């Protein structure tokens, strides 16, 4: 599980890369569950929440950048 403080410390490019890795892992976990090979069932929940955290921080940054007055 990734803490929100650690996520906020990363750059947007690092977050995009981590998001891609987590989505690949989520796909693999879904595939394992469908074929009956999934052993770490709790990992599905953790990956889903980490994805949500990263998307939240990215959206938060995007929203704050949009509200900044243009000079």
PDB file of C-alpha atoms in Angstrom, residues 4-57:
ATOM      1  CA  UNK A   4      -0.628   9.534   0.059  1.00  0.00           C
ATOM      2  CA  UNK A   5       2.440  11.457   1.303  1.00  0.00           C
ATOM      3  CA  UNK A   6       4.693   9.289  -0.857  1.00  0.00           C
ATOM      4  CA  UNK A   7       2.434   9.801  -3.857  1.00  0.00           C
ATOM      5  CA  UNK A   8       2.377  13.584  -3.462  1.00  0.00           C
ATOM      6  CA  UNK A   9       6.193  13.635  -3.366  1.00  0.00           C
ATOM      7  CA  UNK A  10       6.429  12.168  -6.889  1.00  0.00           C
ATOM      8  CA  UNK A  11       6.433  14.023 -10.177  1.00  0.00           C
ATOM      9  CA  UNK A  12       3.496  13.673 -12.600  1.00  0.00           C
ATOM     10  CA  UNK A  13       5.621  11.527 -14.924  1.00  0.00           C
ATOM     11  CA  UNK A  14       6.501   9.158 -12.087  1.00  0.00           C
ATOM     12  CA  UNK A  15       2.846   8.974 -11.112  1.00  0.00           C
ATOM     13  CA  UNK A  16       1.799   8.152 -14.675  1.00  0.00           C
ATOM     14  CA  UNK A  17       4.404   5.375 -14.809  1.00  0.00           C
ATOM     15  CA  UNK A  18       3.272   3.969 -11.464  1.00  0.00           C
ATOM     16  CA  UNK A  19      -0.356   4.177 -12.569  1.00  0.00           C
ATOM     17  CA  UNK A  20       0.459   2.185 -15.697  1.00  0.00           C
ATOM     18  CA  UNK A  21       2.269  -0.471 -13.628  1.00  0.00           C
ATOM     19  CA  UNK A  22      -0.638  -0.738 -11.200  1.00  0.00           C
ATOM     20  CA  UNK A  23      -3.162  -1.072 -14.016  1.00  0.00           C
ATOM     21  CA  UNK A  24      -1.086  -3.891 -15.522  1.00  0.00           C
ATOM     22  CA  UNK A  25      -0.956  -5.573 -12.128  1.00  0.00           C
ATOM     23  CA  UNK A  26      -4.702  -5.111 -11.723  1.00  0.00           C
ATOM     24  CA  UNK A  27      -5.276  -6.758 -15.107  1.00  0.00           C
ATOM     25  CA  UNK A  28      -3.050  -9.692 -14.156  1.00  0.00           C
ATOM     26  CA  UNK A  29      -4.822 -10.103 -10.813  1.00  0.00           C
ATOM     27  CA  UNK A  30      -8.222 -10.074 -12.537  1.00  0.00           C
ATOM     28  CA  UNK A  31      -6.994 -12.674 -14.985  1.00  0.00           C
ATOM     29  CA  UNK A  32      -5.667 -14.863 -12.152  1.00  0.00           C
ATOM     30  CA  UNK A  33      -8.987 -14.584 -10.317  1.00  0.00           C
ATOM     31  CA  UNK A  34     -10.913 -15.590 -13.431  1.00  0.00           C
ATOM     32  CA  UNK A  35      -8.731 -18.662 -13.961  1.00  0.00           C
ATOM     33  CA  UNK A  36      -8.766 -19.622 -10.279  1.00  0.00           C
ATOM     34  CA  UNK A  37      -5.046 -19.031  -9.731  1.00  0.00           C
ATOM     35  CA  UNK A  38      -5.308 -15.979  -7.459  1.00  0.00           C
ATOM     36  CA  UNK A  39      -3.818 -16.629  -4.024  1.00  0.00           C
ATOM     37  CA  UNK A  40      -3.428 -13.101  -2.623  1.00  0.00           C
ATOM     38  CA  UNK A  41      -7.039 -11.985  -2.806  1.00  0.00           C
ATOM     39  CA  UNK A  42      -6.414  -8.916  -0.637  1.00  0.00           C
ATOM     40  CA  UNK A  43      -3.948  -7.568  -3.167  1.00  0.00           C
ATOM     41  CA  UNK A  44      -6.814  -6.759  -5.559  1.00  0.00           C
ATOM     42  CA  UNK A  45      -8.261  -4.282  -3.068  1.00  0.00           C
ATOM     43  CA  UNK A  46      -4.870  -2.687  -2.336  1.00  0.00           C
ATOM     44  CA  UNK A  47      -4.063  -2.194  -6.019  1.00  0.00           C
ATOM     45  CA  UNK A  48      -7.488  -0.690  -6.688  1.00  0.00           C
ATOM     46  CA  UNK A  49      -7.065   1.780  -3.848  1.00  0.00           C
ATOM     47  CA  UNK A  50      -3.523   2.721  -4.905  1.00  0.00           C
ATOM     48  CA  UNK A  51      -4.849   3.471  -8.396  1.00  0.00           C
ATOM     49  CA  UNK A  52      -7.540   5.676  -6.875  1.00  0.00           C
ATOM     50  CA  UNK A  53      -4.991   7.533  -4.738  1.00  0.00           C
ATOM     51  CA  UNK A  54      -2.757   8.279  -7.724  1.00  0.00           C
ATOM     52  CA  UNK A  55      -5.686   9.414  -9.872  1.00  0.00           C
ATOM     53  CA  UNK A  56      -6.870  11.656  -7.028  1.00  0.00           C
ATOM     54  CA  UNK A  57      -3.474  13.355  -6.679  1.00  0.00           C
TER      55      UNK A  57
END
